[in-house]
Tab-separated table of C-alpha atoms and ligand atoms in Angstrom:
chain	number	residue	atom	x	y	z
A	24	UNK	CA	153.305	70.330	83.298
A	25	UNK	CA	152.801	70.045	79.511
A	26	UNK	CA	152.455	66.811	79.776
A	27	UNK	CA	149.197	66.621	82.274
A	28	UNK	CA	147.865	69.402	80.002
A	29	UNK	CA	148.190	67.214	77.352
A	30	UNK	CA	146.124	64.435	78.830
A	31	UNK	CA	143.556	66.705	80.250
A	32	UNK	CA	142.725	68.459	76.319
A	33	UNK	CA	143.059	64.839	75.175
A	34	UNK	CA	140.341	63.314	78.086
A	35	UNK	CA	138.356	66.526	77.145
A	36	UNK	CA	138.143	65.385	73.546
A	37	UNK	CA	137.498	61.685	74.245
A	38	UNK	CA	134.995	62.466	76.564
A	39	UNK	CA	132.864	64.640	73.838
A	40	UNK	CA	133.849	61.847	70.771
A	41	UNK	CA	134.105	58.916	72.004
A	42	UNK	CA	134.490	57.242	69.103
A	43	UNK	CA	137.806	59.028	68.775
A	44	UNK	CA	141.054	57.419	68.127
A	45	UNK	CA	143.362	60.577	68.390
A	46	UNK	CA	147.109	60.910	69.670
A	47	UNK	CA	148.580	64.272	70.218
A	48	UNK	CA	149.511	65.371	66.616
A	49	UNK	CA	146.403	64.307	64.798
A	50	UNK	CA	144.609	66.897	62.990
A	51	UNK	CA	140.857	66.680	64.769
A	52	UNK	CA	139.072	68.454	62.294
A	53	UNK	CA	140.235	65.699	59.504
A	54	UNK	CA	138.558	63.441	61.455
A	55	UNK	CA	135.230	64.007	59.701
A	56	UNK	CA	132.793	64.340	63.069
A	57	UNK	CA	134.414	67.058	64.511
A	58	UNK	CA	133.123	70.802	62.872
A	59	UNK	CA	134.447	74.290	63.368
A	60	UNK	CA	131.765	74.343	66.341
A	61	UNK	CA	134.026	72.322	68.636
A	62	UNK	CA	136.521	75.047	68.333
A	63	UNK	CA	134.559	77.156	70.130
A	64	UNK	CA	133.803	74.661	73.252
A	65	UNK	CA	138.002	74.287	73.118
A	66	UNK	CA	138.372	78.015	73.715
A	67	UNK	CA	135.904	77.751	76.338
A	68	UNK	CA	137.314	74.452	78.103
A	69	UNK	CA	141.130	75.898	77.882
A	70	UNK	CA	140.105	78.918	79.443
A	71	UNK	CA	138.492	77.317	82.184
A	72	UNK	CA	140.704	74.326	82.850
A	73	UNK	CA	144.180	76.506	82.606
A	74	UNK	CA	142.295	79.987	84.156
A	75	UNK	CA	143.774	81.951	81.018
A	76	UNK	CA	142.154	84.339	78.274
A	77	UNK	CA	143.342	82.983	74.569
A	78	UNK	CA	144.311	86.696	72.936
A	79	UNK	CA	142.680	87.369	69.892
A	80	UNK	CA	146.377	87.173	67.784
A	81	UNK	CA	145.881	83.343	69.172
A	82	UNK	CA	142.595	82.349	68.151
A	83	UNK	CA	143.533	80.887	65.226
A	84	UNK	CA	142.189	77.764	64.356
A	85	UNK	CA	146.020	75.943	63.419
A	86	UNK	CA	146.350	76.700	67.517
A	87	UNK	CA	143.698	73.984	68.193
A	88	UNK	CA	144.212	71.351	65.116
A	89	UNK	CA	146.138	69.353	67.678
A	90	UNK	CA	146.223	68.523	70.992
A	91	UNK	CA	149.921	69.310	70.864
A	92	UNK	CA	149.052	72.690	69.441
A	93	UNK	CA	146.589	73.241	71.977
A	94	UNK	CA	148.956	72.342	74.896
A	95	UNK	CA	152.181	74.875	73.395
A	96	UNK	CA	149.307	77.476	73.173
A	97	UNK	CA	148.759	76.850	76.961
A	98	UNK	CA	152.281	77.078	77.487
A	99	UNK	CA	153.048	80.500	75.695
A	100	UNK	CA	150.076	81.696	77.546
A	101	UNK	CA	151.678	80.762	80.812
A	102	UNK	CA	154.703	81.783	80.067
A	103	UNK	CA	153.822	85.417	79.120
A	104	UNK	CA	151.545	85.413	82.062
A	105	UNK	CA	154.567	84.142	84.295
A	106	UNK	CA	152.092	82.517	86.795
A	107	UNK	CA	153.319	79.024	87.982
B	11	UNK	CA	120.942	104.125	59.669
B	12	UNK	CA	117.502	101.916	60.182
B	13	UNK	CA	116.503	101.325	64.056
B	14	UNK	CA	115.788	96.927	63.754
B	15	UNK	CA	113.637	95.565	66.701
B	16	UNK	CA	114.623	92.248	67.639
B	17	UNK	CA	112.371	90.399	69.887
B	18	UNK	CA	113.739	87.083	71.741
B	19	UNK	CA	117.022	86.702	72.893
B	20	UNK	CA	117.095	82.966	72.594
B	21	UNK	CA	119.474	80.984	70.016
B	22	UNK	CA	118.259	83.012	66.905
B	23	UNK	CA	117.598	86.554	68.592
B	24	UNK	CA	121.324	86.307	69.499
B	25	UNK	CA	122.291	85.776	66.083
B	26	UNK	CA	119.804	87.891	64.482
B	27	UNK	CA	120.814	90.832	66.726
B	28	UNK	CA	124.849	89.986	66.004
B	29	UNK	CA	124.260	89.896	62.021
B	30	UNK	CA	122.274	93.008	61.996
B	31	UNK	CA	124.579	94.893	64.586
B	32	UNK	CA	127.724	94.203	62.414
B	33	UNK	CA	125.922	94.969	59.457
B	34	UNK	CA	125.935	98.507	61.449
B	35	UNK	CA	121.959	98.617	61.836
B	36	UNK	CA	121.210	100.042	65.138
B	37	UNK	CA	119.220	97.300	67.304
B	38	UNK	CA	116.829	96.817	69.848
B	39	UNK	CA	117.377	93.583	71.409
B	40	UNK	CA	114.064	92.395	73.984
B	41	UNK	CA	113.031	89.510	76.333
B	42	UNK	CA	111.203	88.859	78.956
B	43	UNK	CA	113.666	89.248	81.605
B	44	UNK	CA	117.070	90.693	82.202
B	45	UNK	CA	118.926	88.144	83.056
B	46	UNK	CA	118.315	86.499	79.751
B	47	UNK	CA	119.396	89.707	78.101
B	48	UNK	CA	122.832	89.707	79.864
B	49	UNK	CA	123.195	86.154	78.851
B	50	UNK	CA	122.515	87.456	75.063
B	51	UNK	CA	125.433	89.948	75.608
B	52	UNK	CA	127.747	87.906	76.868
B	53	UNK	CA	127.041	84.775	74.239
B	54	UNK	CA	127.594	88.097	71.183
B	55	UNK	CA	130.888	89.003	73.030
B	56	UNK	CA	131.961	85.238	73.258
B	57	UNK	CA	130.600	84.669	69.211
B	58	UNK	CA	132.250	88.359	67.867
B	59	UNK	CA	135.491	87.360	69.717
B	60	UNK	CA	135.465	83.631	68.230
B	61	UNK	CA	133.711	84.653	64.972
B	62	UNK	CA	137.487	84.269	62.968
B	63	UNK	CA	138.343	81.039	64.474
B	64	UNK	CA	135.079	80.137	63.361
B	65	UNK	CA	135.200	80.777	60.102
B	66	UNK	CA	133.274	84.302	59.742
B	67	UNK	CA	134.670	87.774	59.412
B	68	UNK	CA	136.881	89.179	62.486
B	69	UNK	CA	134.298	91.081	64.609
B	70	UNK	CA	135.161	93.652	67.318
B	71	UNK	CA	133.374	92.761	70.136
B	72	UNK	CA	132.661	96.290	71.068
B	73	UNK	CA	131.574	97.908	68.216
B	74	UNK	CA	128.864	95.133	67.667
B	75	UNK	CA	127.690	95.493	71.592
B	76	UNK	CA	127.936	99.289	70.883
B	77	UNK	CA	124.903	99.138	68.402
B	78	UNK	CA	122.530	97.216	70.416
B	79	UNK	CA	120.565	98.025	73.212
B	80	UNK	CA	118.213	96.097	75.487
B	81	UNK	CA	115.434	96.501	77.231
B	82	UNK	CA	112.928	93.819	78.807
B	83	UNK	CA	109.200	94.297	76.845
B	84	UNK	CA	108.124	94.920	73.365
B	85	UNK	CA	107.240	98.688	74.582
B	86	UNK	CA	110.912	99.420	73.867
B	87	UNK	CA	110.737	99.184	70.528
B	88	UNK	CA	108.163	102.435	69.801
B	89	UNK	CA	110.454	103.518	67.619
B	90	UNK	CA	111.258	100.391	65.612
B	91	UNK	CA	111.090	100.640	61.308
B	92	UNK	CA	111.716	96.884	61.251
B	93	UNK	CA	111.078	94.084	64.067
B	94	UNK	CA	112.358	90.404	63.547
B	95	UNK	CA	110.583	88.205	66.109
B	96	UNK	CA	111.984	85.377	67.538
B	97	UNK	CA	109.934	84.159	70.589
B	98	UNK	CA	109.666	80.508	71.286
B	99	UNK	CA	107.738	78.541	69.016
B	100	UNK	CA	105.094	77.851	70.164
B	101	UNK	CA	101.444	79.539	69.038
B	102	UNK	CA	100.116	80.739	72.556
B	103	UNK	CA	103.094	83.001	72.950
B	104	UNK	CA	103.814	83.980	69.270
B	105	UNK	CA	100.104	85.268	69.811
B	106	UNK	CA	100.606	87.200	72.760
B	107	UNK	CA	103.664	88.773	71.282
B	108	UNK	CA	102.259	90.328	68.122
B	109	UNK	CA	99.169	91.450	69.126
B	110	UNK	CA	101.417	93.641	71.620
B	111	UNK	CA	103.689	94.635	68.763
B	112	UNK	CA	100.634	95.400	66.738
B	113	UNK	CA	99.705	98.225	69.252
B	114	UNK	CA	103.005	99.168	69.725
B	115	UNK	CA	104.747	99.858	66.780
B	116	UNK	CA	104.308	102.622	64.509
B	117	UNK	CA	101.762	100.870	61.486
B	118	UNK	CA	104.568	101.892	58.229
B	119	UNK	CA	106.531	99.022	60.592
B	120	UNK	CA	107.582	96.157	58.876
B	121	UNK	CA	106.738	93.113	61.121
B	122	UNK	CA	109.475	89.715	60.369
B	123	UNK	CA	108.540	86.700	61.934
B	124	UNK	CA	111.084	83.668	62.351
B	125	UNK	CA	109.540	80.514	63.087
B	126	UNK	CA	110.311	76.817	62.242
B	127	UNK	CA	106.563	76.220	61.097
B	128	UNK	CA	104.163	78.544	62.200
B	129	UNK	CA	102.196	79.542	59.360
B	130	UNK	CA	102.814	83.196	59.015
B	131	UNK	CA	99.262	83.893	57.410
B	132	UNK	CA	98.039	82.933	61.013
B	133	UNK	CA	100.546	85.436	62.378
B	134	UNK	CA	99.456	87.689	60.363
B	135	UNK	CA	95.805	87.027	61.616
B	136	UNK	CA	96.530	88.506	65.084
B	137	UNK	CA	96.861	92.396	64.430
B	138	UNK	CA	95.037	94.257	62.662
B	139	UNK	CA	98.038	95.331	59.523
B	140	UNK	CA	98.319	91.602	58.324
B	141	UNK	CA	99.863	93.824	55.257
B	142	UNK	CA	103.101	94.401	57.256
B	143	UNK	CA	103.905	91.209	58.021
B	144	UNK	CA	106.461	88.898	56.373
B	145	UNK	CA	108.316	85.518	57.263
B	146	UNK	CA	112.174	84.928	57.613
B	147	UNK	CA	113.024	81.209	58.295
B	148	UNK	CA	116.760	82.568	59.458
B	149	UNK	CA	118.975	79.387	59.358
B	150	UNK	CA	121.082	78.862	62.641
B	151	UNK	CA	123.978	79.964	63.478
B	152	UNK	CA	121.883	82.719	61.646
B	153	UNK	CA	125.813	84.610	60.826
B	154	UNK	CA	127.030	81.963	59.699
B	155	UNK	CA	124.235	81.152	56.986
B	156	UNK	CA	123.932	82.892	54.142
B	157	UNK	CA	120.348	81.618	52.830
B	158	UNK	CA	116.995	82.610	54.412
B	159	UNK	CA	113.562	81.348	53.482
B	160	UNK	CA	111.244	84.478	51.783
B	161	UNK	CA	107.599	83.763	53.063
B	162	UNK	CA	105.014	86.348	52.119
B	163	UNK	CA	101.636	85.422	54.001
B	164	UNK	CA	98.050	85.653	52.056
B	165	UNK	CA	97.808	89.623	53.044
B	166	UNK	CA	101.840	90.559	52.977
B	167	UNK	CA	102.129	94.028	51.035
B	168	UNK	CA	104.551	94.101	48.024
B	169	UNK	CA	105.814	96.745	50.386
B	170	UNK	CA	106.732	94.732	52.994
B	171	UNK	CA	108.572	92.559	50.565
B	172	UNK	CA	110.313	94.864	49.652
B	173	UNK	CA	111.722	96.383	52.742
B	174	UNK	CA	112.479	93.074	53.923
B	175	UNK	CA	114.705	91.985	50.899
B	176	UNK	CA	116.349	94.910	51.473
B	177	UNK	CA	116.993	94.570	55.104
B	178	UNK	CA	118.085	90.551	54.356
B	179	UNK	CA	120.749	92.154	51.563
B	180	UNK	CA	121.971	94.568	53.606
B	181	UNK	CA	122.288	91.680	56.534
B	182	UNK	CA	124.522	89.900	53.964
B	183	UNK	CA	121.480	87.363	53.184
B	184	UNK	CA	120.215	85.575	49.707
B	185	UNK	CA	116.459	85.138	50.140
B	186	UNK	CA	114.827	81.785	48.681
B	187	UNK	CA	110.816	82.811	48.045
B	188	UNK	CA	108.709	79.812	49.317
B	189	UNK	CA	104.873	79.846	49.800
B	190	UNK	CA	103.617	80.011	52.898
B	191	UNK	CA	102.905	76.461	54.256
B	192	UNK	CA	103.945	74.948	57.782
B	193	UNK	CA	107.143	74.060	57.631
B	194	UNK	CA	107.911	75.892	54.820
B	195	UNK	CA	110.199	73.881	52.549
B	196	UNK	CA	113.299	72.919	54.942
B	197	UNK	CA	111.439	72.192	57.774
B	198	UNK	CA	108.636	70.364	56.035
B	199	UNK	CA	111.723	67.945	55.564
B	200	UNK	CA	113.639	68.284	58.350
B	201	UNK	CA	111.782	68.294	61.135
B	202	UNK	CA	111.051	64.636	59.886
B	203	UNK	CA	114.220	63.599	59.531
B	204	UNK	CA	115.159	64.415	62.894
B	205	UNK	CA	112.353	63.421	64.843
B	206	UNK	CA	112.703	59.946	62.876
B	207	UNK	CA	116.168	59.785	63.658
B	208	UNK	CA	115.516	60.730	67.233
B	209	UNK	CA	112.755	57.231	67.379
B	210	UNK	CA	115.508	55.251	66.141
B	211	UNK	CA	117.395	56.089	69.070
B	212	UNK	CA	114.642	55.826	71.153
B	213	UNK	CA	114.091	52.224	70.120
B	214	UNK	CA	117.533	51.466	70.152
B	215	UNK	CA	118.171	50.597	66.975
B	216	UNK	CA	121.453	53.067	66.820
B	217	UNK	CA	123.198	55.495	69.392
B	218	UNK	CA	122.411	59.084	68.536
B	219	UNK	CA	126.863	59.306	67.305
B	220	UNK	CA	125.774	55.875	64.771
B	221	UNK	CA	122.774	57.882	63.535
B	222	UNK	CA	124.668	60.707	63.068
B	223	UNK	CA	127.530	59.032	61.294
B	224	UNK	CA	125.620	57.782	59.058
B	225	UNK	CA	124.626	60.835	57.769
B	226	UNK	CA	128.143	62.246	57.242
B	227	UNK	CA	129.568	59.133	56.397
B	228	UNK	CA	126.796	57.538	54.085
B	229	UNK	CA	125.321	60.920	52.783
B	230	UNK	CA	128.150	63.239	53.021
B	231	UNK	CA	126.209	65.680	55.258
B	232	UNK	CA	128.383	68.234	57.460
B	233	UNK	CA	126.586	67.310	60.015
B	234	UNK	CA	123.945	64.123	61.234
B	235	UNK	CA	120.521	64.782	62.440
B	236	UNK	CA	120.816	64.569	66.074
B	237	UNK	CA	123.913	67.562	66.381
B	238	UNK	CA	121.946	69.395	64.415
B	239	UNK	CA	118.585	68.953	66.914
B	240	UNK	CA	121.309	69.831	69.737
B	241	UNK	CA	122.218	72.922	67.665
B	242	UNK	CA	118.428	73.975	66.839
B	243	UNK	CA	117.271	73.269	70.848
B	244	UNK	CA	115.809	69.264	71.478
B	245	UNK	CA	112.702	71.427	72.414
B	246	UNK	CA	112.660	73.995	69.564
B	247	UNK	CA	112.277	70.605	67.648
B	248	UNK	CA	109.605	68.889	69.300
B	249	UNK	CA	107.728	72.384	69.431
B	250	UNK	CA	108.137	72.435	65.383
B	251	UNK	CA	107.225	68.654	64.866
B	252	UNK	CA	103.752	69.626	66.809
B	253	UNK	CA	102.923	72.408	65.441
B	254	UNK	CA	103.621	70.571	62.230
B	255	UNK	CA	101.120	67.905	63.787
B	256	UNK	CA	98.182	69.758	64.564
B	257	UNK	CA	98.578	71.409	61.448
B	258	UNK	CA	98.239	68.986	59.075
B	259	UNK	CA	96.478	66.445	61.081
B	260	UNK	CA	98.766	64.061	59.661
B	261	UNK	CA	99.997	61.267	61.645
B	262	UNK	CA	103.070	61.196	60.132
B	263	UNK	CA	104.559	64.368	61.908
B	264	UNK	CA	103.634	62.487	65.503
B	265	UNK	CA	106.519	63.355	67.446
B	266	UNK	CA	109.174	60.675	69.336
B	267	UNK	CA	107.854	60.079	73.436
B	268	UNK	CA	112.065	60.456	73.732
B	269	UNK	CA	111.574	64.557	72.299
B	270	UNK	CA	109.328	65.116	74.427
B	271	UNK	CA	110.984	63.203	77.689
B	272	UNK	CA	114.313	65.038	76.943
B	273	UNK	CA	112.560	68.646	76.636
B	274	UNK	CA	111.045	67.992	80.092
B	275	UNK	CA	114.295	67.097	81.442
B	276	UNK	CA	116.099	69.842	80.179
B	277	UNK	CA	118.233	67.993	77.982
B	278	UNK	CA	117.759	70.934	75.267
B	279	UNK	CA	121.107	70.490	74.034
B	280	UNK	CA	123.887	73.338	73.181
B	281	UNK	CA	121.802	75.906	75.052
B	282	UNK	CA	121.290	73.856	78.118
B	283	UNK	CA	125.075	72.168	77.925
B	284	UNK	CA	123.490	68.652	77.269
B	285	UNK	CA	120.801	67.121	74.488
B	286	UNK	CA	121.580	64.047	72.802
B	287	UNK	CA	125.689	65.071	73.154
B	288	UNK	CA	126.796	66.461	76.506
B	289	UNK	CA	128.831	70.103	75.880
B	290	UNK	CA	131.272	71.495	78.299
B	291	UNK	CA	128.868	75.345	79.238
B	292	UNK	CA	129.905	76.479	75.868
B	293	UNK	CA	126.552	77.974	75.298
B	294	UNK	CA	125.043	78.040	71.803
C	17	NAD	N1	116.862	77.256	66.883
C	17	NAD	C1	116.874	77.218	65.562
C	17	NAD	O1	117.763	76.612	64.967
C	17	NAD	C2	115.817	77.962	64.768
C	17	NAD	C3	116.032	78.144	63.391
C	17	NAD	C4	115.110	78.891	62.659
C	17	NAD	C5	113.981	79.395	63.280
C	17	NAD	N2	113.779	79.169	64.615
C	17	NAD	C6	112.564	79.752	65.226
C	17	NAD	O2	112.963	80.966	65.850
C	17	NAD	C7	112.153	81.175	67.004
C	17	NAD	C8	113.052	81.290	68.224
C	17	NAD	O3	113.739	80.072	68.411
C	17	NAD	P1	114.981	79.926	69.391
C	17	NAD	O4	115.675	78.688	69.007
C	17	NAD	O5	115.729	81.197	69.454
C	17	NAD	O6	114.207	79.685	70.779
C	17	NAD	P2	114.772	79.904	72.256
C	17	NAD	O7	113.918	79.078	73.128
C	17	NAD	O8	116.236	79.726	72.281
C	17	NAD	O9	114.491	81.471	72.551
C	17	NAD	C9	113.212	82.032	72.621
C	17	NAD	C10	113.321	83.317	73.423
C	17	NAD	O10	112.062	84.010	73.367
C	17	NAD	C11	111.863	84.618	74.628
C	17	NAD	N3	110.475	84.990	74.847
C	17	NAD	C12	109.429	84.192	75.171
C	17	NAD	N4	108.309	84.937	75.327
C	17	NAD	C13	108.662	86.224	75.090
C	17	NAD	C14	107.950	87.459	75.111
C	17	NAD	N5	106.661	87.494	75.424
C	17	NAD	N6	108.622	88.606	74.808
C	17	NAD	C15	109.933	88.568	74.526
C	17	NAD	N7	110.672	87.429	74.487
C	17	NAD	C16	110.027	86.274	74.766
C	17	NAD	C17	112.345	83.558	75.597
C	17	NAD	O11	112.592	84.108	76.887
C	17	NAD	C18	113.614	83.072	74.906
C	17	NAD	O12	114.745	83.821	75.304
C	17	NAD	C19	111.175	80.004	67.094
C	17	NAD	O13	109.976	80.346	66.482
C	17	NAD	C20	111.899	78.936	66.316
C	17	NAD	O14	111.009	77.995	65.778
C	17	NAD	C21	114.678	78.474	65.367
């Protein structure tokens, strides 16, 4: 499971930077070309994509810094949820 | 607590109604049509909820929503002490808009307009209280940014001024006074900028993420020219660079064929989910 969400974050992020060269536990906004703005379309795509709502305790920025991050946030979301 | 019309609920009249809601002014947000109005609400929920993450203060939702209304048609704001107006740039509607407001409002109200390069002198020109009148040039994301541009027109009261300065501090803002020109200073500059860096894509010398690289890489800028033309609105941009145009008459403001081919095609960028850079709905 983790690992498809994984790939999906990472194909989101490659799709809007393609000039990106990331793996899972690179810090994205080090990069240089990606600002505090692309948080925002991450909360949005995460919601959509997994059909969750990030609580506000979660929206912290270290949750998205990584796609590795991003995909344990998905997880604990899921897992308090306790849909399959 | 001072009742702030806020007309427009594009890109800036959603962040001009968010600063000045959770600066606890009570506001009166208006557009032309409802629908746009419950896209305004939604887009302050989304930014109030995300506001941390992004940087800013943690907002309650809520509370911010709580302190503006809306209502389609200037005639809701009767009652209005201040009005920030925020209409699409572009003269024949700016027009139509204040002379509305001008029979409208009360005349002690203080009338801000916030436009890229509309000179507000000529604003001013439409009613008949040119004293009242006053120019913001709100940066965008308008909570995010702390500086304003201060532009008095040839008939703005000390007054006015005044009240406005007031209204900016109390909206967290630091005014920088400017003369009233087109363009004003930053968008004498960069409304150049990126319609020159939008020709260089158009004649393929670079790809709008080289251009842009460029910028942070070479220059050190946050962001490069093209984002920030997706942030503004690809059309807000070509709507400045004319008006910039036809008021100077100077050929050096003539704006890219590719501005204009994108704002037919409703490649406005953030706002329309694709510009130059193609965004996944998040909205502005
Ligand atoms: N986008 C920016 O970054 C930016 C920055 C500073 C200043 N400005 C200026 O602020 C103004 C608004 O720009 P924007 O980016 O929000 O544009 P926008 O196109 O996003 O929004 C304009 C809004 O005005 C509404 N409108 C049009 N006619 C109206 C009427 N008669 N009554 C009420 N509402 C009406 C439209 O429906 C729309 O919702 C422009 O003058 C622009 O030049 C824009």
């Amino acid at each position: 499971m983790s690992d498809t969400t994984a790939t999906q974050i990472l194909s989101f992020i490659e799709a809007r930077f393609p000039q990106a060269r990331i793996d899972r536990t690179q810090d994205i906004f080090s990069l240089g070309f990606i600002n505090s703005l692309f948080a925002m379309e991450l909360v949005m795509f995460i919601e959509k994509t997994f059909g969750l709502t990030v609580p506000n305790d979660e929206l912290n920025i270290n949750n998205f810094r990584t796609v590795d991050a991003m995909t344990a946030l998905v997880d604990r979301q899921r897992g308090t949820v306790g849909v399959a | 607590m001072t009742v702030v019309g806020v007309v427009g609920a594009g890109v800036m009249g959603i962040g001009v109604a968010q600063n000045l809601a959770s600066s606890g002014y009570e506001t009166i947000l208006v557009d032309v049509e409802e629908r746009i109005l419950d896209d305004a609400k939604a887009a302050i929920n989304r930014n109030c909820r995300l506001s941390r993450l992004m940087g800013g203060p943690a907002l309650d939702p809520d509370e911010v929503l709580g302190r503006i209304t809306t209502a389609v048609g200037v005639e809701a704001l009767a009652k209005a002490e201040i009005v920030i107006e925020n209409v699409t740039e572009n003269w024949d509607v700016k027009r139509e808009v204040h002379a509305r407001l001008d029979q409208v409002l009360t005349p002690e109200a203080v009338v801000i307009v916030n436009t890229s390069a509309i000179p507000i002198t000529r604003v001013a020109a439409v009613g008949d209280h040119p004293e009242r009148v006053v120019g913001v040039h709100f940066m965008n994301p308008v909570p995010a940014k702390p500086v304003v541009e201060l532009i008095p027109g040839f008939h703005t009261a000390p007054e006015t001024v005044e009240v406005t300065r007031q209204l900016l501090s109390g909206m967290g803002k630091k005014a920088v006074d400017v003369k009233d020109a087109s363009g004003f200073v930053s968008n004498r500059v960069l409304m150049l900028t990126v319609n020159e860096a939008a020709y260089l894509v158009h004649e393929g010398v670079a790809t709008a993420e080289s251009v842009d690289e460029v910028f942070r890489g070479c220059f050190g800028h946050p962001m490069g020219p093209l984002e920030t033309a997706d942030l503004i609105g690809v059309d807000t941009i070509l709507y400045s660079v004319e008006v910039l145009y036809e008021h100077y008459a100077d050929s050096k403001y003539r704006p890219c064929p590719l501005l204009k081919q994108m704002t037919d095609a409703g490649l406005h960028g953030r706002k329309t989910g694709r510009g130059f850079y193609t965004y996944d709905n998040a909205g502005q």
